PDB file of C-alpha atoms in Angstrom:
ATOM      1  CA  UNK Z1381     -10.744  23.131  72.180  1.00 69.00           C
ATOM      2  CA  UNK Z1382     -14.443  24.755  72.670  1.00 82.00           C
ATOM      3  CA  UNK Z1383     -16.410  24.238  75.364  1.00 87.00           C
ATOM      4  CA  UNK Z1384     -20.378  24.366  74.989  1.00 89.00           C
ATOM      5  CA  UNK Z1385     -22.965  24.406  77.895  1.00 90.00           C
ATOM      6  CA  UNK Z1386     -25.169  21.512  78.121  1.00 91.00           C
ATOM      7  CA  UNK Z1387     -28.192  23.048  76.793  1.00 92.00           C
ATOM      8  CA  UNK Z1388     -26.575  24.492  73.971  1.00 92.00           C
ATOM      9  CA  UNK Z1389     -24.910  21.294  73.452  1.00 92.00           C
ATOM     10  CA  UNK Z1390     -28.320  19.204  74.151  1.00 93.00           C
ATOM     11  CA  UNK Z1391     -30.099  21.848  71.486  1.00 94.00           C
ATOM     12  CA  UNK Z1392     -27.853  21.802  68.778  1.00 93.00           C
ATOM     13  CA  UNK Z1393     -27.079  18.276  68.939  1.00 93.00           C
ATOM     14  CA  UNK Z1394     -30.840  17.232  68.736  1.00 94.00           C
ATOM     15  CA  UNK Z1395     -30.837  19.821  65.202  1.00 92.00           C
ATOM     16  CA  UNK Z1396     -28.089  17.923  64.298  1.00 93.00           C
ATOM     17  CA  UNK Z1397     -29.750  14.405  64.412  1.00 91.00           C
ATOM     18  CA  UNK Z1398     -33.119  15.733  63.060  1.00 90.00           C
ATOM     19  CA  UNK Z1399     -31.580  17.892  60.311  1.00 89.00           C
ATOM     20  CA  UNK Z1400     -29.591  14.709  59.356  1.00 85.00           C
ATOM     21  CA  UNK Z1401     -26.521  16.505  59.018  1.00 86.00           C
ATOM     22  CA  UNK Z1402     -23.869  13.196  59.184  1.00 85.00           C
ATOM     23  CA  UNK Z1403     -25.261  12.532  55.631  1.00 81.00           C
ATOM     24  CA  UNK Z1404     -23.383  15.344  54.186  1.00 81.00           C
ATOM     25  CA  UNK Z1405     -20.111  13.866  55.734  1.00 84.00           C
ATOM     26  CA  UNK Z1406     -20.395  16.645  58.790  1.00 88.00           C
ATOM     27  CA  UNK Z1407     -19.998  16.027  62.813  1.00 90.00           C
ATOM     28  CA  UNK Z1408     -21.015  17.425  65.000  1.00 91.00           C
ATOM     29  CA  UNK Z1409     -18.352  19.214  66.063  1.00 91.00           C
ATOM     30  CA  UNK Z1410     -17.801  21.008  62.981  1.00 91.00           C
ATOM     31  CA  UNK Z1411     -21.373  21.547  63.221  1.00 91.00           C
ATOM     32  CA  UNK Z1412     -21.209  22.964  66.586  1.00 92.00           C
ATOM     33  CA  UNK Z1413     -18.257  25.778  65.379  1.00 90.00           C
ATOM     34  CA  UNK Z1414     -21.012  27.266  62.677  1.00 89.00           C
ATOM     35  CA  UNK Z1415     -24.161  25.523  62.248  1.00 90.00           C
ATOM     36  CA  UNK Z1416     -25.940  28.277  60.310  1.00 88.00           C
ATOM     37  CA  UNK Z1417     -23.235  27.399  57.773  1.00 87.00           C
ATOM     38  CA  UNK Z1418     -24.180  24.018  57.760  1.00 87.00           C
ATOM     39  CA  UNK Z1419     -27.901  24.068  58.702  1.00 86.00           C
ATOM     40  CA  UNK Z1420     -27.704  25.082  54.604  1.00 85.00           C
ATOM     41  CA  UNK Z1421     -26.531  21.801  53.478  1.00 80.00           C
ATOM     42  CA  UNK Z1422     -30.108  20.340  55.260  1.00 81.00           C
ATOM     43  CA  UNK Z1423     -31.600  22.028  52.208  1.00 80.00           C
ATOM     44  CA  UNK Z1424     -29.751  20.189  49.629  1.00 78.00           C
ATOM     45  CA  UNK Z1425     -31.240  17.040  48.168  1.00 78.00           C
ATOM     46  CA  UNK Z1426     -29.715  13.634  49.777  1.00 76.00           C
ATOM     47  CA  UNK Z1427     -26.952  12.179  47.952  1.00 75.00           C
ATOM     48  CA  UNK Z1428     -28.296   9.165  45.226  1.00 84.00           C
ATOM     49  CA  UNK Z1429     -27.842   5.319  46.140  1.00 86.00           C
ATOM     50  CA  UNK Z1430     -25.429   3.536  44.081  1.00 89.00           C
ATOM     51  CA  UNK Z1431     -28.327   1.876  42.205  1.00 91.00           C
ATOM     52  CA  UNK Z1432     -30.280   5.488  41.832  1.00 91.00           C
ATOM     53  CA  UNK Z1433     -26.971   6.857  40.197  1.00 90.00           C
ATOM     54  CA  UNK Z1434     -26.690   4.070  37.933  1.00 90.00           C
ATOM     55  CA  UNK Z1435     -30.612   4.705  36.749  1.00 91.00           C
ATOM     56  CA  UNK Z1436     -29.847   7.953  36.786  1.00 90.00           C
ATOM     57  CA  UNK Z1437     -26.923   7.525  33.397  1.00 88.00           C
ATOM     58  CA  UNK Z1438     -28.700   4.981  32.180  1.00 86.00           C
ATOM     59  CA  UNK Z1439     -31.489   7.813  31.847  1.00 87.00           C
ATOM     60  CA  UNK Z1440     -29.083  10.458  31.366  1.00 84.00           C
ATOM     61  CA  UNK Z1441     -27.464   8.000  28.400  1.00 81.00           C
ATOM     62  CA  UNK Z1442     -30.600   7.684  26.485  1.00 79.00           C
ATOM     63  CA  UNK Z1443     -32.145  10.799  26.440  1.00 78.00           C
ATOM     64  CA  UNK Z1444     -28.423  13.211  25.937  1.00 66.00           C
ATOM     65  CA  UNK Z1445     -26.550  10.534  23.528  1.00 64.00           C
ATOM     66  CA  UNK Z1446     -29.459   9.574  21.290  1.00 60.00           C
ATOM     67  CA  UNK Z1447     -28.373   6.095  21.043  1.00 58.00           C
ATOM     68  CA  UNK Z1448     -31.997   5.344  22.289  1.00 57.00           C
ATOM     69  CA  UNK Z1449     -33.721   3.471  19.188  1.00 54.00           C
ATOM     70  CA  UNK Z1450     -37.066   5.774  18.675  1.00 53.00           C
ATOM     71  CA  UNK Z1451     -38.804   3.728  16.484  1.00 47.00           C
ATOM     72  CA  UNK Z1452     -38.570   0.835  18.822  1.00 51.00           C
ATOM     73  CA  UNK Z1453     -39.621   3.596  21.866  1.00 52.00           C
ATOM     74  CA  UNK Z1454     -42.952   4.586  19.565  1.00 53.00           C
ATOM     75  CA  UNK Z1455     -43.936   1.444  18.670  1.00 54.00           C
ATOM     76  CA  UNK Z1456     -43.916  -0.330  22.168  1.00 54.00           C
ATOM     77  CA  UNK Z1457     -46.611  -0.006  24.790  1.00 52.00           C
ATOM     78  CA  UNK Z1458     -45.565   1.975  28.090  1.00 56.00           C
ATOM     79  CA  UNK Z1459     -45.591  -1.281  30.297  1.00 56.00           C
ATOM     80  CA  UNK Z1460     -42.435  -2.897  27.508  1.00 56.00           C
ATOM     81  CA  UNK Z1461     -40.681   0.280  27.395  1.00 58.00           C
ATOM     82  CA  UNK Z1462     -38.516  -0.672  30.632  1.00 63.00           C
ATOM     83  CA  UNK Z1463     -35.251   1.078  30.754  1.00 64.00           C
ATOM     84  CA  UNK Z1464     -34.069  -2.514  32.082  1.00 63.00           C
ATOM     85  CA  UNK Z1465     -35.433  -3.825  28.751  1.00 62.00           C
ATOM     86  CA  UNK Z1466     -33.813  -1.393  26.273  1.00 62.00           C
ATOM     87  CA  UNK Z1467     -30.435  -1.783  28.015  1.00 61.00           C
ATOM     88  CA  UNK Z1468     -30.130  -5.238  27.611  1.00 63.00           C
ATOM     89  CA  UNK Z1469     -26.732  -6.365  26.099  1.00 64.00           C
ATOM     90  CA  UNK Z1470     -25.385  -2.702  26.683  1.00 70.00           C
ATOM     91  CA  UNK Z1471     -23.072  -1.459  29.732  1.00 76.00           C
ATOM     92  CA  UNK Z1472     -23.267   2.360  29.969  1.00 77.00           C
ATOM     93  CA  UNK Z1473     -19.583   1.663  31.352  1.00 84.00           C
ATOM     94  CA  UNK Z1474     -18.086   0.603  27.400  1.00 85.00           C
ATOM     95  CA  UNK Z1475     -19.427   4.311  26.617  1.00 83.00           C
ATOM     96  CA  UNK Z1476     -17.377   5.789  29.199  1.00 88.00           C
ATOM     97  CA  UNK Z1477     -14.410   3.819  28.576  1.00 90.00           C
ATOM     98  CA  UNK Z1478     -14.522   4.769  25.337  1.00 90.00           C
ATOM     99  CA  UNK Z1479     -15.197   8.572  25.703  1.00 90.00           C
ATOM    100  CA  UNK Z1480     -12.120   8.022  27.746  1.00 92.00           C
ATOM    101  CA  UNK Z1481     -10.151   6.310  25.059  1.00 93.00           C
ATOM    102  CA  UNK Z1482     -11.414   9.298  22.319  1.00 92.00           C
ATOM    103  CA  UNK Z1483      -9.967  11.770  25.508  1.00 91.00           C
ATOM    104  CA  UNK Z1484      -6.461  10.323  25.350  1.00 90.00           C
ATOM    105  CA  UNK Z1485      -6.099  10.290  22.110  1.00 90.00           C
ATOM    106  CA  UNK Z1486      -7.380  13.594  21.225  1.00 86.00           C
ATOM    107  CA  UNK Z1487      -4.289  14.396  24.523  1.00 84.00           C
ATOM    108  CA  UNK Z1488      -1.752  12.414  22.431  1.00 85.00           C
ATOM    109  CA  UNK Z1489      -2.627  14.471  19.169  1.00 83.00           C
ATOM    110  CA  UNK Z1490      -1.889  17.481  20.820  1.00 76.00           C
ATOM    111  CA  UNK Z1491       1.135  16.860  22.833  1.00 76.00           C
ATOM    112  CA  UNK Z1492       2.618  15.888  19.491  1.00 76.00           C
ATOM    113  CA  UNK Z1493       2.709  19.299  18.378  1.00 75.00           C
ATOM    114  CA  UNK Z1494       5.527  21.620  18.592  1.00 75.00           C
ATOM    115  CA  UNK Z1495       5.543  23.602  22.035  1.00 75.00           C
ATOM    116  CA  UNK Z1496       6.996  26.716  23.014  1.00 74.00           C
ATOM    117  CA  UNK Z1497       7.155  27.694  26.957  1.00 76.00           C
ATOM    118  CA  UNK Z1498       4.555  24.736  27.226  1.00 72.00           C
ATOM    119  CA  UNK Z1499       2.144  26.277  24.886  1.00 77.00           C
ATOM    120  CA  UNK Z1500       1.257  24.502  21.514  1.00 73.00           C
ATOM    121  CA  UNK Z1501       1.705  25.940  18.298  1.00 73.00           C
ATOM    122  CA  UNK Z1502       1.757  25.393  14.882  1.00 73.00           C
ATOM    123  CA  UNK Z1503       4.814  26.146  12.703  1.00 73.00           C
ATOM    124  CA  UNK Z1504       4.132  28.394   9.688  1.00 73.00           C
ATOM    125  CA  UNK Z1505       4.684  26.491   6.367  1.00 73.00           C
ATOM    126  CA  UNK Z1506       5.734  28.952   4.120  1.00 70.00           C
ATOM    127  CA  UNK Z1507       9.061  30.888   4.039  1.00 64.00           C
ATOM    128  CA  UNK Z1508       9.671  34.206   4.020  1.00 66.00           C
ATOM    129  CA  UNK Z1509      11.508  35.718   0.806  1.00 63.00           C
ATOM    130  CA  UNK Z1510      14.540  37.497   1.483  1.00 61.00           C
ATOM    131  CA  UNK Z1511      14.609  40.435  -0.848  1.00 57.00           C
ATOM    132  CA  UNK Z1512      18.329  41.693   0.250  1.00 57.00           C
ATOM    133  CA  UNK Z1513      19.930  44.790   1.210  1.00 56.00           C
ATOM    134  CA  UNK Z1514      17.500  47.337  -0.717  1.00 57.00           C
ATOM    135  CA  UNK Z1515      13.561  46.104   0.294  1.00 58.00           C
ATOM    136  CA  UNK Z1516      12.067  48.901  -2.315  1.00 56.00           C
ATOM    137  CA  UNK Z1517      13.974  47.040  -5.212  1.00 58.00           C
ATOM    138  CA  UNK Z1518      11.842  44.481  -7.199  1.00 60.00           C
ATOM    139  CA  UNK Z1519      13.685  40.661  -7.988  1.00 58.00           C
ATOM    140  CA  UNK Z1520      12.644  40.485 -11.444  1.00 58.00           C
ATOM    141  CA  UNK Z1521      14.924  37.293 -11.890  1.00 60.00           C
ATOM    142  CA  UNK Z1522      12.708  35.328  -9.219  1.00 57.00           C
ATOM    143  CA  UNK Z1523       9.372  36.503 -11.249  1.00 54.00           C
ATOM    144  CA  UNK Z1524      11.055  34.839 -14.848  1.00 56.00           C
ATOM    145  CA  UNK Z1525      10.489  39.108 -16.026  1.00 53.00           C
ATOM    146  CA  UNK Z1526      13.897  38.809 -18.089  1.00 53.00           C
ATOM    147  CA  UNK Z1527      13.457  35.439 -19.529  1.00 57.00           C
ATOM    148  CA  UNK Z1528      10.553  36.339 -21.371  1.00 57.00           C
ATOM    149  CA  UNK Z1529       8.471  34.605 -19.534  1.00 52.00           C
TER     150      UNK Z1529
END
C-alpha cells in the first residue's frame, strides 16, 4: 500500500471532489495512483438519468427508424408536437424486443447450415461428371451424339 503526504493527499483529494470524479465510478484511491489519467474522464460529458436516456431513444426512435408520421409532424403546431404526445400507445421497448426476436432468428437460420471447423458453408448443388480413365476423350453417349439426337 502507498503512502501520500498530507498535502498531497489534502490537494488531490479536494481535485477529486471538485472534478467530480466518483461519477465516473472512480475513488479516490485509484485516483490518487494516476490522476492525470483520470483528470481526463472530468472532460467527458456526465452519464444521462434514466429518464434522459429514455428521451434520448424515444428521439433517437423517431428521427433513425422513420416510424415518425410526417404528415401528422407538418401539420401540427410546435406547442402539439410533444414527443410525449406522438408516443402515446407505443413502447420503444416492443421495437427492441422485436429487433431482438428478428436477431435470433436470423442466428437460427444460420446455425442451420452445414458447418465445417465451425465455419458455415453452403454445399455445391451440382455434381461433378466423371469422365473416366482418359480426361481428353469426349462421352458422346452422355451428349445423345450416336442416337441421332
Amino acid at each position: 500500500m502507498r503512502t501520500y503526504s498530507d498535502a498531497h493527499l489534502e490537494h488531490y483529494a479536494d481535485r477529486f471532489i471538485a472534478l467530480r470524479m466518483a461519477r465516473h465510478g472512480v475513488n479516490l484511491a485509484q485516483y490518487l495512483i494516476n490522476p492525470a489519467q483520470f483528470e481526463r474522464l472530468a472532460l467527458e460529458p456526465e452519464p444521462l438519468l434514466p429518464a434522459q436516456e429514455a428521451a434520448v431513444l424515444r428521439i433517437w426512435q423517431r428521427w433513425d427508424t422513420g416510424l415518425a408520421e410526417l404528415n401528422e409532424q407538418a401539420e401540427q403546431p410546435s406547442e402539439d408536437n410533444d414527443i410525449e404526445a406522438q408516443t402515446d400507445g407505443w413502447n420503444w421497448r416492443d421495437l427492441i424486443q422485436q429487433w431482438r426476436e428478428e436477431v435470433a432468428q436470423s442466428e437460427r437460420e444460420v446455425c442451420q447450415l452445414s458447418q465445417r471447423n465451425g465455419a458455415a458453408f453452403e454445399p455445391m448443388r451440382h455434381h461433378r461428371h466423371n469422365r473416366g480413365m482418359n480426361r481428353g476423350t469426349s462421352n458422346f453417349v452422355r451428349k445423345q451424339a450416336r442416337k441421332g439426337a
